[in-house]
Every structure is written in C-alpha cells, then in structure tokens.
mmCIF file of C-alpha atoms in Angstrom:
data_model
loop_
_atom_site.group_PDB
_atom_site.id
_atom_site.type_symbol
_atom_site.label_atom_id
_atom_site.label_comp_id
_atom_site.label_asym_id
_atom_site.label_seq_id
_atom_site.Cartn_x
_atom_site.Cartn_y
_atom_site.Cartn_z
ATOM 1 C CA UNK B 1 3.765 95.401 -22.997
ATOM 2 C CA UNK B 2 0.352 95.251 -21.695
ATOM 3 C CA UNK B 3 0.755 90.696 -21.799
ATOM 4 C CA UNK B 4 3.469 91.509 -19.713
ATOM 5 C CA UNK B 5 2.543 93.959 -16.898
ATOM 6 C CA UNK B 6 1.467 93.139 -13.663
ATOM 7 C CA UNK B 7 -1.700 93.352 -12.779
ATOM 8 C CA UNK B 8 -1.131 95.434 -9.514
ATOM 9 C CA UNK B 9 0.785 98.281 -11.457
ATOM 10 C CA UNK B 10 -2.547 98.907 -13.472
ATOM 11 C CA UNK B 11 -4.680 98.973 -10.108
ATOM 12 C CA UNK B 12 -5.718 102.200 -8.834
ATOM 13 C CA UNK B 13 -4.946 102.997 -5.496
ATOM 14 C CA UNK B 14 -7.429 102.412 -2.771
ATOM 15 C CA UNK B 15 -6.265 105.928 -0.771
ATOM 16 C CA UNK B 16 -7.747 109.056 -1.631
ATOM 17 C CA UNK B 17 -4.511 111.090 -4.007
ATOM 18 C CA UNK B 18 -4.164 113.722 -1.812
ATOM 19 C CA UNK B 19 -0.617 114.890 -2.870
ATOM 20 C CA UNK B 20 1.184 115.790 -6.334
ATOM 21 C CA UNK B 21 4.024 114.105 -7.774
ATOM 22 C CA UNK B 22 5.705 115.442 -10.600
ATOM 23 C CA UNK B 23 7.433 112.645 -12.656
ATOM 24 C CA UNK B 24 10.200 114.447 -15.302
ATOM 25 C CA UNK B 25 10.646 111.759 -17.506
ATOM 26 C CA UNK B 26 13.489 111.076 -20.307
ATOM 27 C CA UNK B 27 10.789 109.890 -22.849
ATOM 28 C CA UNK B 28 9.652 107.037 -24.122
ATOM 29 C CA UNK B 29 12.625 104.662 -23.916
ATOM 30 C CA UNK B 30 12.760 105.200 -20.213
ATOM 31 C CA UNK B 31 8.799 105.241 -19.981
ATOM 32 C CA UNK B 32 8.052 101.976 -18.418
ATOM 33 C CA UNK B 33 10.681 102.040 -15.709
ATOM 34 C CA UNK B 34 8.914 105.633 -14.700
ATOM 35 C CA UNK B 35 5.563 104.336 -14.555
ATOM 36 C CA UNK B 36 7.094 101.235 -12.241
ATOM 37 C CA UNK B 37 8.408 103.943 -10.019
ATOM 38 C CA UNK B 38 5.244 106.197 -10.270
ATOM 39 C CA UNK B 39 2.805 103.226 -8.930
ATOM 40 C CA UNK B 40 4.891 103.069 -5.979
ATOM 41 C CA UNK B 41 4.777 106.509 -5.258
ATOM 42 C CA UNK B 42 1.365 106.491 -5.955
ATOM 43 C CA UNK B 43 0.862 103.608 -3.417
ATOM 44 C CA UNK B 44 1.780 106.932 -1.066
ATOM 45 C CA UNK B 45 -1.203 108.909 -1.917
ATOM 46 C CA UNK B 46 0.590 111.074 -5.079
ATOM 47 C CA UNK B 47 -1.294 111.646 -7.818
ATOM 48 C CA UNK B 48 1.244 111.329 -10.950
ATOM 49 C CA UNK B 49 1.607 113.978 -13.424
ATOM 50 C CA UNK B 50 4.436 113.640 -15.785
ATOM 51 C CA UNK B 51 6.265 116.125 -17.653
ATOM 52 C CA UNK B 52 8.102 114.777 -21.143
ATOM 53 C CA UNK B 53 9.064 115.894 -24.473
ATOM 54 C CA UNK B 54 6.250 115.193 -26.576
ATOM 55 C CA UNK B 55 6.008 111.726 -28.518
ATOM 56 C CA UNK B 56 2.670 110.199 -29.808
ATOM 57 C CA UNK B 57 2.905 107.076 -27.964
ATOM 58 C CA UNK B 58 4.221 108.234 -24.924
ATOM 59 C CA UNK B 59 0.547 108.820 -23.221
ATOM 60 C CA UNK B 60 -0.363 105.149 -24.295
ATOM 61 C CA UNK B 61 2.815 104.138 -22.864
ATOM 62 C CA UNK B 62 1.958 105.546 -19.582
ATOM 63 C CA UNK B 63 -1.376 104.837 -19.839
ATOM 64 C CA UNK B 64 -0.993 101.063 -19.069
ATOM 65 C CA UNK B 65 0.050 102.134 -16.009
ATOM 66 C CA UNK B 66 -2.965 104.244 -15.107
ATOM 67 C CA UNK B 67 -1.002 107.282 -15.514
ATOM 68 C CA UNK B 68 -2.852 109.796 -17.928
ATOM 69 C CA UNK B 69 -1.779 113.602 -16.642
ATOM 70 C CA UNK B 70 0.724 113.853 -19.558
ATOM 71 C CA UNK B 71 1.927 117.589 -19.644
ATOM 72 C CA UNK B 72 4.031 118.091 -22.384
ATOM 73 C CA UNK B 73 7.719 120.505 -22.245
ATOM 74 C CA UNK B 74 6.666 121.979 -25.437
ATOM 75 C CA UNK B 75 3.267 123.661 -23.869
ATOM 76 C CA UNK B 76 5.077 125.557 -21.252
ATOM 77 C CA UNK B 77 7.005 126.626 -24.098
ATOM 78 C CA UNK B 78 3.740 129.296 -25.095
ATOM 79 C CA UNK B 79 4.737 131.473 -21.580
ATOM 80 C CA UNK B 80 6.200 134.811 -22.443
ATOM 81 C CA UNK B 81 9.225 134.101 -19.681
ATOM 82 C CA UNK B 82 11.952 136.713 -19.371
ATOM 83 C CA UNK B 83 13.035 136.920 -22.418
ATOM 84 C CA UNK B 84 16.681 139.198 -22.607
ATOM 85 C CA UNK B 85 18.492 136.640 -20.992
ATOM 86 C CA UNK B 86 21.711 137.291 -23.768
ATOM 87 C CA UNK B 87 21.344 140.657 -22.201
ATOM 88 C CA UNK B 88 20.996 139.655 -18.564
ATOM 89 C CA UNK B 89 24.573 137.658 -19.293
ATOM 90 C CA UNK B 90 26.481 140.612 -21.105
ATOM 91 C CA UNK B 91 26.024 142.623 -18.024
ATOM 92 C CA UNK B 92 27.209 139.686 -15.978
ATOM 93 C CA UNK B 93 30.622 139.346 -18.431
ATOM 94 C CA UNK B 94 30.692 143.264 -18.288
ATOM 95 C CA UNK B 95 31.171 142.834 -14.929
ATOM 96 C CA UNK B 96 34.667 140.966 -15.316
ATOM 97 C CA UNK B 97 33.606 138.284 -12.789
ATOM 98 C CA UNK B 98 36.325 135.902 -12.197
ATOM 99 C CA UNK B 99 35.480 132.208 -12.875
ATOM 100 C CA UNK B 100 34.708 131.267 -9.320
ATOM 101 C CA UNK B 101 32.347 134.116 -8.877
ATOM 102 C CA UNK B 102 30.618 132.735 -12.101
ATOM 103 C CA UNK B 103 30.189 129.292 -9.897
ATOM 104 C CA UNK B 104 28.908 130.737 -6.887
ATOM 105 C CA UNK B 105 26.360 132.917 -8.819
ATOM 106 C CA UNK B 106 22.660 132.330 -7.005
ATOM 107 C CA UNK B 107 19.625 133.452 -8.586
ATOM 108 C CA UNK B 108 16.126 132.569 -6.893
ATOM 109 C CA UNK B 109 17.855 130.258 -4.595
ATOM 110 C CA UNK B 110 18.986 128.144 -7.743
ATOM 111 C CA UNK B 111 22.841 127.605 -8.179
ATOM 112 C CA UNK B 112 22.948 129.403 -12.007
ATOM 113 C CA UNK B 113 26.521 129.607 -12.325
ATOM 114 C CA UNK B 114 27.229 125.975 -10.705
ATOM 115 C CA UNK B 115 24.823 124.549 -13.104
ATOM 116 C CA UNK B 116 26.461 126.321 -15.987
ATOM 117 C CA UNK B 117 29.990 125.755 -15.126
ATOM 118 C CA UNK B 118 29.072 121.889 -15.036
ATOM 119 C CA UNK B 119 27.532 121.904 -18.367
ATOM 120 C CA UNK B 120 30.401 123.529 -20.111
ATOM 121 C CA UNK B 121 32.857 121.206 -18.335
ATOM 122 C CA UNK B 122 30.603 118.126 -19.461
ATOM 123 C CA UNK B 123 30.239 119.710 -22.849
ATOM 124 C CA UNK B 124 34.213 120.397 -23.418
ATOM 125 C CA UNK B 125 34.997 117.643 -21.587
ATOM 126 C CA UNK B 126 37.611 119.915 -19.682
ATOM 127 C CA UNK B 127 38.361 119.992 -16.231
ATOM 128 C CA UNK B 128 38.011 123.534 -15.331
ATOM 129 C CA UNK B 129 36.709 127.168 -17.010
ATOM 130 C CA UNK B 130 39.343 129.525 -18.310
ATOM 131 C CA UNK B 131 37.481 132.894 -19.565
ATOM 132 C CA UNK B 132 40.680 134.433 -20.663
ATOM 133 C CA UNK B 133 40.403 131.783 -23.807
ATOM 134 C CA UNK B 134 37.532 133.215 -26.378
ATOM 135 C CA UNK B 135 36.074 129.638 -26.939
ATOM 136 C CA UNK B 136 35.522 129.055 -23.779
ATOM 137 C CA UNK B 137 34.204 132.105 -22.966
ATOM 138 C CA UNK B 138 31.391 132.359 -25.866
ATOM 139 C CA UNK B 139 30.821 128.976 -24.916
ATOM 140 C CA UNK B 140 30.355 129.218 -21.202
ATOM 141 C CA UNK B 141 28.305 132.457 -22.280
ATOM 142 C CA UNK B 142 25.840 130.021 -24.259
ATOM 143 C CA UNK B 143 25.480 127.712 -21.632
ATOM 144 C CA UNK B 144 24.700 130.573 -18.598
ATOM 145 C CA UNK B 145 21.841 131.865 -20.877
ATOM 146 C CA UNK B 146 20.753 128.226 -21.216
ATOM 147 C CA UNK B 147 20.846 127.693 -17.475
ATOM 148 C CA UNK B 148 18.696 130.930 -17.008
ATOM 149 C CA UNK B 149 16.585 129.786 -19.253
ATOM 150 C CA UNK B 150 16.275 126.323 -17.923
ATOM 151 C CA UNK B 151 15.200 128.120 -14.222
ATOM 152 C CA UNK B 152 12.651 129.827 -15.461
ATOM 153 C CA UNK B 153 11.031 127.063 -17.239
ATOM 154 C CA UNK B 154 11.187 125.217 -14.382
ATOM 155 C CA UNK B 155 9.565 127.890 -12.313
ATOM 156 C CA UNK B 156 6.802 127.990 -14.683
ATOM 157 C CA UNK B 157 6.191 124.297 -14.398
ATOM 158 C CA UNK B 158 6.431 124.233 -10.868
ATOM 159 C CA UNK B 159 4.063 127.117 -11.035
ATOM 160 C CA UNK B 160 1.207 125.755 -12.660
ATOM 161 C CA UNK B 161 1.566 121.835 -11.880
ATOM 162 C CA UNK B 162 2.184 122.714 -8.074
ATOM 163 C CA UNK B 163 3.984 119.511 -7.210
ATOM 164 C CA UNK B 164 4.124 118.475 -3.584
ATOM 165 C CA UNK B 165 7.286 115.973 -5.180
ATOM 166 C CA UNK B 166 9.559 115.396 -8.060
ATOM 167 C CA UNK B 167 10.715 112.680 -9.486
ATOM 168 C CA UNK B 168 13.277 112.661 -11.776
ATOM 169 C CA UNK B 169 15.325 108.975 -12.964
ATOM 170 C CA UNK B 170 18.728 110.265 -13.819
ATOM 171 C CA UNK B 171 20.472 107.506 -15.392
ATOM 172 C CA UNK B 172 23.447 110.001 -16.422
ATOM 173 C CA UNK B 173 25.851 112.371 -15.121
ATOM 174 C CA UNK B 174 23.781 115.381 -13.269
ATOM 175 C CA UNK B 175 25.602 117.948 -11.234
ATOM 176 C CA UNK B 176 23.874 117.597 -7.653
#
C-alpha cells in the first residue's frame, strides 16, 4: 500500500486543524477508503480521530495516511454506563405498548424504538413486528436493550472525543 498511495494523501495540511472529525470506521477492510475520505475532510481544517474495533494493523493502516488518533470501541467499553437496561425494557413491555408506540419511542432525542424495530425487521427478515407472537417479542426485547445500549455508548464517545463531525461510510442497509 504505501508504493501505491499518493503522495498528497500523506501530506499534512497546511491550515491550522481547528475542528474535530470523528471517522466510525468498519475496520480494516474498509480502512483505506476511510483514510481517502478523511484527507479530504481534513483538507477542511478537521483533525481526524477514528473510532474502530480494535485490530493490530489497523493504526499502521491509517497511519499511511497521517491519521494516528486511533480510539478503539473496546476502551469506551471500561465506562460504568447505565447498566439495568433488561430492567429499563420490562417496564416498557409491562406497559403493554402497542407496536407503533414501540417505534415512536424517543429517548435523549434518539429514535430508540425506530432503531430497534429496524434491527429486528433486518434480523427476521420480516416486514413488520407482531408482539402477540413470543419469538418476536423476546426477540424485539433483545434488540431494544441493544439499542439502549448502543445510545449510551455513543453518548460516551461523543462525550469524551467531542466531535465537531462524523463520518461514518455505510456501505449497507442503515435505517436513516
């Protein structure tokens, strides 16, 4: 890779970085079309920070790019976040909400129940929820917990990275 990179993506910019962007990145296979995407950005004045699962070459990777604030998903992992969440949902279910009120469900200003109705759909591969059916229920239960979950981690990493942008190369289905 490094015979075959450009010379200007391993310049550093001539602008002082005065702004954060936060790259999420899918890893190492999708490393190199990231760090083409992060020079450009960081043509804008963005410093790049990148957030990825943890691989040992995945720093060198981005490295050849000039890129070197690696943080990895695994160290936010340390944070004591709010931890109940199978409790949180029980007294949603207890609640008897109706599969629509599910979707509409807003926590923090983050769609919960639109992001967790879309995973189980993509998961099932069905076209709607039905609660009344006990798989589908247990499962959508699993995947609300996992959408709570997945908001608070991403609080915590907005938290301490403070990024003025994110970046994120979806390649895949994504629900927004």
């Amino acid at each position: 890779l490094k015979g075959v990179l450009p010379s200007f993506l391993k310049e550093k910019p001539v602008q002082p970085l005065n702004k954060k962007v936060l790259i999420s990145s899918m890893g190492a296979f999708d490393a190199k079309t990231e760090g083409i995407y992060g020079k450009v950005i960081e043509a804008s004045g963005y410093e790049i920070h990148v957030l990825t699962d943890y691989d040992p070459f995945i720093a060198d990777i981005f490295a050849l790019y000039g890129i070197t604030k690696i943080h990895f998903r695994e160290s936010f992992l340390k944070y004591n976040l709010f931890t109940d969440y199978e409790k949180k949902v029980d007294e949603l279910f207890a609640k008897n909400l109706s599969s629509e009120e599910f979707f509409e469900l807003m926590e923090a200003g983050i769609k919960i129940g639109k992001l967790a109705t879309s995973t189980f759909m993509r998961k099932t591969r069905k076209g709607s929820l039905t609660l009344e059916i006990a798989e589908d229920r247990e499962m959508f239960r699993k995947t609300l917990i996992e959408s709570f979950k997945a908001k608070d981690f991403a609080f915590k990493v907005i938290e301490t990275i403070k990024p003025d942008l994110v970046f994120i190369v979806a390649r895949g289905y994504t629900t927004e």
